[in-house]
Short mmCIF file of C-alpha atoms in Angstrom, two decimals:
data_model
loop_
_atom_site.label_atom_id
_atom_site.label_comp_id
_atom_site.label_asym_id
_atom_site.label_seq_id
_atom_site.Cartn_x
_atom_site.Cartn_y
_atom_site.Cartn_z
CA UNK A 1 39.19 42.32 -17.18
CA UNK A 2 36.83 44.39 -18.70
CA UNK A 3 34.00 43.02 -21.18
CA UNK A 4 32.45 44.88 -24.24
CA UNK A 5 29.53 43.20 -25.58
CA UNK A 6 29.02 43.99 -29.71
CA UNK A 7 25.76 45.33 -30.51
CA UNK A 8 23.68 44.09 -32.54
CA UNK A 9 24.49 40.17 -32.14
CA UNK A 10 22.73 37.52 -31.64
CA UNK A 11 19.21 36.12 -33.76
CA UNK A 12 18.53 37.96 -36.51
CA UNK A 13 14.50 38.03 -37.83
CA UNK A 14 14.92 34.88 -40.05
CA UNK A 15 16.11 32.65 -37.20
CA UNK A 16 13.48 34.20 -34.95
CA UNK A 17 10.85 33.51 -37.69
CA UNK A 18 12.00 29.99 -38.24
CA UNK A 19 12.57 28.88 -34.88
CA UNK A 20 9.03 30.30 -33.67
CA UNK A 21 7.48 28.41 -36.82
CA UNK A 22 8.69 24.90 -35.01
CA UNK A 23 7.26 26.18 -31.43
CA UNK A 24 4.09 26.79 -32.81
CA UNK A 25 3.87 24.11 -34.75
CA UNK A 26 4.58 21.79 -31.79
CA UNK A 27 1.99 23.58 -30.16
CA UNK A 28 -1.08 23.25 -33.06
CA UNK A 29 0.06 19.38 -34.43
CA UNK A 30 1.66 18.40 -31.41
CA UNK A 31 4.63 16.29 -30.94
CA UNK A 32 6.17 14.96 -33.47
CA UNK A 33 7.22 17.42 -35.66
CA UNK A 34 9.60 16.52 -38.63
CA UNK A 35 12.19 19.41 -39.32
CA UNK A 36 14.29 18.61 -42.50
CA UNK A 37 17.93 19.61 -41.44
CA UNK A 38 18.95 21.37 -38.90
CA UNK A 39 16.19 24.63 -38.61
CA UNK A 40 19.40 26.86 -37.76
CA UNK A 41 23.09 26.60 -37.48
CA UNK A 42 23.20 26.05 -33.78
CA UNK A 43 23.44 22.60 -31.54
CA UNK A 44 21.53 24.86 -28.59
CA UNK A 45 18.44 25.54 -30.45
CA UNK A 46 18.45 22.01 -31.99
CA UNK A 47 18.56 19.91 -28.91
CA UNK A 48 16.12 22.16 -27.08
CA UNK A 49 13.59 22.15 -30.14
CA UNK A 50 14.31 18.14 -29.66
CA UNK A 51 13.33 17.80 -26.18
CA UNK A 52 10.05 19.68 -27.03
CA UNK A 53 9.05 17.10 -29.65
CA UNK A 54 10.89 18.39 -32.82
CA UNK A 55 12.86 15.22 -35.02
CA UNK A 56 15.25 16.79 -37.03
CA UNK A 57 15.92 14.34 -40.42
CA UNK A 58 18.38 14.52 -43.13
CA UNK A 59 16.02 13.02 -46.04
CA UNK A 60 12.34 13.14 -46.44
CA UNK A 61 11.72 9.36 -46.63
CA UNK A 62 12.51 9.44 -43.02
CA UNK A 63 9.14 11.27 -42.35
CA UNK A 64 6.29 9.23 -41.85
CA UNK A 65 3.47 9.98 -44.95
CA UNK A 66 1.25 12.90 -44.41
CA UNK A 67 2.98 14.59 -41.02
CA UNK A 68 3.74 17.75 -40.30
CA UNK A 69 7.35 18.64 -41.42
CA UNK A 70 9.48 21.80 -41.31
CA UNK A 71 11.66 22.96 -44.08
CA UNK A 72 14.72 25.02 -42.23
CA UNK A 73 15.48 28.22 -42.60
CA UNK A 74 18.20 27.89 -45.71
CA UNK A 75 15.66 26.78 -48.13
CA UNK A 76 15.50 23.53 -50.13
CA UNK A 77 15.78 22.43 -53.58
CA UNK A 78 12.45 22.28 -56.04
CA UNK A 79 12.90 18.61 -56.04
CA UNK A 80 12.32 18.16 -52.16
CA UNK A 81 9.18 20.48 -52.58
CA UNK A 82 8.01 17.93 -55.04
CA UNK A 83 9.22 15.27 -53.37
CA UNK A 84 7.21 16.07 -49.85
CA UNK A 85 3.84 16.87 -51.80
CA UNK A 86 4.07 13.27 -53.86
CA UNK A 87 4.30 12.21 -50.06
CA UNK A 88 1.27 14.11 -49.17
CA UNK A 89 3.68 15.63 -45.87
CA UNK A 90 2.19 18.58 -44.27
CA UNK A 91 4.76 21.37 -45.29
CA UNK A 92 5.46 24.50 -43.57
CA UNK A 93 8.25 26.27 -44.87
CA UNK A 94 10.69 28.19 -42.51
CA UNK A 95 12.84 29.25 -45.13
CA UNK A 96 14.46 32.63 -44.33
CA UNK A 97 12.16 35.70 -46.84
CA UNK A 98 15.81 36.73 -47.66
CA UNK A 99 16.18 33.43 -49.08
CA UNK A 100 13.74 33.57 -50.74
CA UNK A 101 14.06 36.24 -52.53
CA UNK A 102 17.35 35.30 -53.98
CA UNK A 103 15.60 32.11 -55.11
CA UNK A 104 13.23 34.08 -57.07
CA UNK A 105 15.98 36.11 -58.49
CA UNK A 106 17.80 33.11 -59.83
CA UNK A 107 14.48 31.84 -61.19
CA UNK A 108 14.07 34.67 -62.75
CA UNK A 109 17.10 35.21 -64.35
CA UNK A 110 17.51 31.63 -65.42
CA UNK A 111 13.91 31.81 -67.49
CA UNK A 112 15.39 34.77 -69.62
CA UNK A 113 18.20 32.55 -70.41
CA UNK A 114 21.08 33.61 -67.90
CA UNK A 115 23.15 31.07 -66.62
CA UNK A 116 23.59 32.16 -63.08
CA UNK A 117 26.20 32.26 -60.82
CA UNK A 118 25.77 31.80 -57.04
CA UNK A 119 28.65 33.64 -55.10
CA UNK A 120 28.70 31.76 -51.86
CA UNK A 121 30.35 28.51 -50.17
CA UNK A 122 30.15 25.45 -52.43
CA UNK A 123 28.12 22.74 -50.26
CA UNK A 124 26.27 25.14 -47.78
CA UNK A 125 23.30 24.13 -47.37
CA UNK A 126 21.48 27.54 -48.69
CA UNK A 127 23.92 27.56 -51.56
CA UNK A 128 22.63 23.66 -52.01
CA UNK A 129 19.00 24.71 -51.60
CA UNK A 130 19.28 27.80 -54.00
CA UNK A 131 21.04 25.42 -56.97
CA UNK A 132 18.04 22.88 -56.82
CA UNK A 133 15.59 25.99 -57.45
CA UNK A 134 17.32 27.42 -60.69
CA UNK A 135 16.49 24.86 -63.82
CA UNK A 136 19.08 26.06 -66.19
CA UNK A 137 22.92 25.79 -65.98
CA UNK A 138 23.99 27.13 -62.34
CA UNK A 139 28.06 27.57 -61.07
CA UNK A 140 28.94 28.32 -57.93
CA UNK A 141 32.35 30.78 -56.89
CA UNK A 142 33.24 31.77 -54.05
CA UNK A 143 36.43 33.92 -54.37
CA UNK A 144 38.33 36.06 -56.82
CA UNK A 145 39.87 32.77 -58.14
CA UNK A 146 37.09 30.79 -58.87
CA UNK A 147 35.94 34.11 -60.91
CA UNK A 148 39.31 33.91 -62.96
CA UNK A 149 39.17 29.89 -63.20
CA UNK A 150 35.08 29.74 -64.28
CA UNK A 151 34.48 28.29 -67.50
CA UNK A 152 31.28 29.08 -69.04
CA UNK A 153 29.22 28.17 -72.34
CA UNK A 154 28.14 32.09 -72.85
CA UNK A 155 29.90 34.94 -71.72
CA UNK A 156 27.23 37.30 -73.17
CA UNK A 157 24.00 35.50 -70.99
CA UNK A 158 25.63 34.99 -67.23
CA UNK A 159 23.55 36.52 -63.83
CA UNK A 160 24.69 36.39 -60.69
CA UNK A 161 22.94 35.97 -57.04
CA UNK A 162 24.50 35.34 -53.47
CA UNK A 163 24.17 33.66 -50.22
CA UNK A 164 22.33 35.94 -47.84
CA UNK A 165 24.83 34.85 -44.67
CA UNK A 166 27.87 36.63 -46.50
CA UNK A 167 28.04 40.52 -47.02
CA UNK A 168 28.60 42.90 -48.55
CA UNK A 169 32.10 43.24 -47.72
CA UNK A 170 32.65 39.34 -48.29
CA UNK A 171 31.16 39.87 -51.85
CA UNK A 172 32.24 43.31 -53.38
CA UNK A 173 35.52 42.05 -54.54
CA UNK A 174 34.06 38.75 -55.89
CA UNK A 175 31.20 40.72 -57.84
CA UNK A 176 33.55 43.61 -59.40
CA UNK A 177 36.05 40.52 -60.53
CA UNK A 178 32.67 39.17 -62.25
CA UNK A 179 31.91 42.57 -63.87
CA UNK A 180 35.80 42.94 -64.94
CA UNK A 181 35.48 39.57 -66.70
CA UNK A 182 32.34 39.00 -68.36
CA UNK A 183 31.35 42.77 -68.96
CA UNK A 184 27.29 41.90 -69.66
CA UNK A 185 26.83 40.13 -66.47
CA UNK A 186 23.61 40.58 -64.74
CA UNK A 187 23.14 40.50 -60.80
CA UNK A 188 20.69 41.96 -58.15
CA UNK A 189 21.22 45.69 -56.34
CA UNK A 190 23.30 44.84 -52.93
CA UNK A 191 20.84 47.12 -50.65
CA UNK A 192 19.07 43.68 -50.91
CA UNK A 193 21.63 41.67 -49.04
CA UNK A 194 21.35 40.36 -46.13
CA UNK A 195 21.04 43.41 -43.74
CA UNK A 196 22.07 40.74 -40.52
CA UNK A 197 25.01 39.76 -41.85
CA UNK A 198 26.37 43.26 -42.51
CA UNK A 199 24.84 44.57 -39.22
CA UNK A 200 26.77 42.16 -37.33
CA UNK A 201 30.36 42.42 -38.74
CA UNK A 202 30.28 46.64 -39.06
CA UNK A 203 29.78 46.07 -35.36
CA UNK A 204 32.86 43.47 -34.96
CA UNK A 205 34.78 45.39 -36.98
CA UNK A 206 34.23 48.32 -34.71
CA UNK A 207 34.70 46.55 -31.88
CA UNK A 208 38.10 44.63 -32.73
CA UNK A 209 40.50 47.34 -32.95
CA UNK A 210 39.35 48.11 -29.33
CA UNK A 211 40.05 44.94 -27.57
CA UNK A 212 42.54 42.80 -27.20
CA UNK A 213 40.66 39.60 -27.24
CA UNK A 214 37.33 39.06 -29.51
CA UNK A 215 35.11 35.79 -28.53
CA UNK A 216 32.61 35.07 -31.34
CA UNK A 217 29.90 32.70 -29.98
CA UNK A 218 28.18 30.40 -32.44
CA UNK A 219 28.59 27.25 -33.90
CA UNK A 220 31.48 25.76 -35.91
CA UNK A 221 28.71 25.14 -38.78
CA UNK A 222 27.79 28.49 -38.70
CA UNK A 223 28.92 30.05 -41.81
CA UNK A 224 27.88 33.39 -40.61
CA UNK A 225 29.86 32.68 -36.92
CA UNK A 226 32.99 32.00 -38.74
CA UNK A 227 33.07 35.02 -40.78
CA UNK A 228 32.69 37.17 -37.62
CA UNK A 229 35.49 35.66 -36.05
CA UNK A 230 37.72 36.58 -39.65
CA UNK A 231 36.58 39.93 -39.06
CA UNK A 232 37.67 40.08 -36.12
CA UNK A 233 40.59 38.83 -36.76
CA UNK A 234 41.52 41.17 -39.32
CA UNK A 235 43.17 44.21 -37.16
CA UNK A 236 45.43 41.74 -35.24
CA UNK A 237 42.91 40.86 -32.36
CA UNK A 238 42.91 37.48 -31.23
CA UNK A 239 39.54 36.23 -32.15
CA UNK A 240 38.28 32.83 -30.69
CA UNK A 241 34.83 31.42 -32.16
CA UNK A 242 33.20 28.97 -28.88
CA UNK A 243 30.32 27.12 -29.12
CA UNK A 244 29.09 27.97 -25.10
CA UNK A 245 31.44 28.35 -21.96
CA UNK A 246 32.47 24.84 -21.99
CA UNK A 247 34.88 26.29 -24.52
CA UNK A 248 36.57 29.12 -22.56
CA UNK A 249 40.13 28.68 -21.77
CA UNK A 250 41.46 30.59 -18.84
CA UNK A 251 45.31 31.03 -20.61
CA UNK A 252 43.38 33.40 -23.06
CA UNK A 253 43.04 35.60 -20.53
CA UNK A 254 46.29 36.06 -18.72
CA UNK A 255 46.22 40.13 -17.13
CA UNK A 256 44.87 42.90 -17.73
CA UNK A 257 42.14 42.64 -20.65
CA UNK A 258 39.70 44.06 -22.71
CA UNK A 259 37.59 41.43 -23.89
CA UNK A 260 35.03 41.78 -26.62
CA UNK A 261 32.22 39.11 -27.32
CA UNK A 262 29.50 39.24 -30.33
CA UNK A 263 27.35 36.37 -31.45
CA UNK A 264 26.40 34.64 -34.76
CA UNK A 265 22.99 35.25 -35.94
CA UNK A 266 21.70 31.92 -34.60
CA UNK A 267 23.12 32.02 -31.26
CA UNK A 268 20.26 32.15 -28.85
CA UNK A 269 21.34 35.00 -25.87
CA UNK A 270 21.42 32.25 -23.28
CA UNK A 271 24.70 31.20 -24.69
CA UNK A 272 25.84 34.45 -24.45
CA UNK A 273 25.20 34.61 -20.90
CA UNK A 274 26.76 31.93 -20.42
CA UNK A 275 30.00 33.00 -21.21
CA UNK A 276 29.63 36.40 -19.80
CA UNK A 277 28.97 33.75 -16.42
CA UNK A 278 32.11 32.22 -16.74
CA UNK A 279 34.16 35.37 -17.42
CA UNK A 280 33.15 36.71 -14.13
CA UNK A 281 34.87 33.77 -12.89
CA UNK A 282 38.26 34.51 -14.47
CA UNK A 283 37.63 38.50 -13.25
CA UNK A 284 35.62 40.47 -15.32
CA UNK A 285 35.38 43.50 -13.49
CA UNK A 286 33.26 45.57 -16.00
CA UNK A 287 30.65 44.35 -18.62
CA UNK A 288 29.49 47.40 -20.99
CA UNK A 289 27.31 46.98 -24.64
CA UNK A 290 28.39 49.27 -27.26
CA UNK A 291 25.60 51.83 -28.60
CA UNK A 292 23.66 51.15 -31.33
CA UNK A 293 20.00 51.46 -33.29
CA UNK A 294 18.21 48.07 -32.47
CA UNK A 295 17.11 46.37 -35.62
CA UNK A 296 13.48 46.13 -36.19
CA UNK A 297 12.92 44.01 -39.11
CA UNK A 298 10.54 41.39 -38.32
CA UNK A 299 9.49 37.96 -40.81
CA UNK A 300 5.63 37.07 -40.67
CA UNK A 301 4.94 33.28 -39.83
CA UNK A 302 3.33 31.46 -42.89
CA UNK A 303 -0.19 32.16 -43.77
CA UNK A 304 -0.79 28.33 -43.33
CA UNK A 305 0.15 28.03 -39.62
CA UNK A 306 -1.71 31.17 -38.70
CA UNK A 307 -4.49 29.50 -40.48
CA UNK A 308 -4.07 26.06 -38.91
CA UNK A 309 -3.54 28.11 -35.47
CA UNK A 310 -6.79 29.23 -35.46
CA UNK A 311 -8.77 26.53 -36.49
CA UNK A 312 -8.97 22.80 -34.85
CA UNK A 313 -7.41 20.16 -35.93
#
């Protein structure tokens, strides 16, 4: 069996930013921490954040007044901003920058009097977080036919934004059904998606046609995870998304193979390793990484950690 390993994979900069802002928080405020949600899509980084000192909540009254709490990195609605300074909570907010930008496109588009649209997966919890930031009438589609079944109040005032953890593959066929329908639609330039997302599945979809068995390693939450896996899919390849070695299963790898593996952008490289570990056991006998530019974009932390970093508590 020989293994390929998809280049780039792995973190991207807004999961490194957000899980960094929990470490260093622990560090400066010491344990506990409050993190609303779940900082990233992945059970790895949440239980190890845990056993450092992190409590991860699903609602803000859970969080005693006044401590230290983490947004995640999909962004929250304006009402739990409000809600956590009525409760005087110490806020630092790991929301991915890609994020937010979108949220101040909606924003914007929503003062001028555009309904907006959010292309993206009803219930996510960016797509959640992005809804409770626009304060005029929001919809949310997520494929050709929710274009053709939308009902609308204006045709003539409509704007459109999407979730960062598609691409622009996922989204090109959704946005040109929106411009084919309501021909004054507004929406944002697409260099501005998220570059991760698209990074990750040009390299899958290089990769897929090559071997004859694709492992995507990520979590079933992971919205970005399960779209590699689709991609991978796509030229025949089987294509298995695992959550860590625990999931491998020897029968999917019965003679001689070429396995590929990748990882969603919230899958920490131990996991990784881990199944590399176990393949070894069912006979890799060659591990190569496929040849690409390393990404280089980087997220600063926020001002008010650095702040509270250097100065005691």
């Amino acid at each position: 069996m020989d293994v390929v390993l998809a280049q780039p994979r792995g973190f991207c900069a807004g999961v490194v930013r957000a899980i960094e802002i929990v470490e260093r928080a622990l560090e400066v405020y010491g344990p506990p921490v409050y993190v609303l949600h779940e900082i990233v899509h992945n059970q790895h980084v949440v239980e190890d954040l845990k056993a450092r000192g992190a409590v991860f909540v699903e609602r803000l009254d859970e969080v005693p007044e006044g401590a230290p709490t983490i947004f995640s990195a999909h962004g929250v609605a304006t009402a739990l901003v409000d809600e956590a300074a009525d409760r005087r909570l110490d806020v630092l907010d790991a929301t991915c920058p890609l994020v937010t930008k979108v949220h101040y496109q909606a924003q914007r588009y929503s003062v001028q009097g555009y309904a907006v649209i959010i292309i993206g997966h009803p219930g996510h919890p960016e797509v959640e977080g992005t809804r409770g930031r626009i304060p005029g009438p929001v919809y949310v589609v997520s494929d050709v036919d929710d274009v053709a079944r939308l009902a609308v109040a204006d045709e003539t005032r409509l704007a459109y934004v999407t979730q960062t953890t598609l691409s622009v593959d996922d989204t090109k066929d959704v946005i040109a059904a929106l411009r084919a329908r309501f021909k004054r639609i507004q929406g944002p330039d697409l260099s501005g998606i998220c570059y991760a997302t698209q990074n990750r599945q040009n390299a899958v979809r290089k990769l897929a046609g090559k071997v004859d068995v694709l492992l995507v390693v990520g979590a079933r939450n992971s919205s970005n995870s399960n779209r590699l896996r689709e991609v991978g899919e796509q030229p025949g390849t089987r294509a298995y998304l695992v959550q860590d070695a625990s999931e491998l299963d020897q029968t999917w790898f019965q003679g001689p193979l070429r396995v590929g593996i990748t990882a969603g952008a919230s899958t920490p490289e131990i996991l990784v390793r881990g199944v590399l570990k176990r393949l070894e056991d069912f006979g890799v006998v060659h591990v190569t990484e496929m040849p690409a530019e390393p990404e280089t974009t980087t997220f600063r932390l926020p001002v008010a950690l650095l702040k509270k970093a250097r100065s005691p508590l």
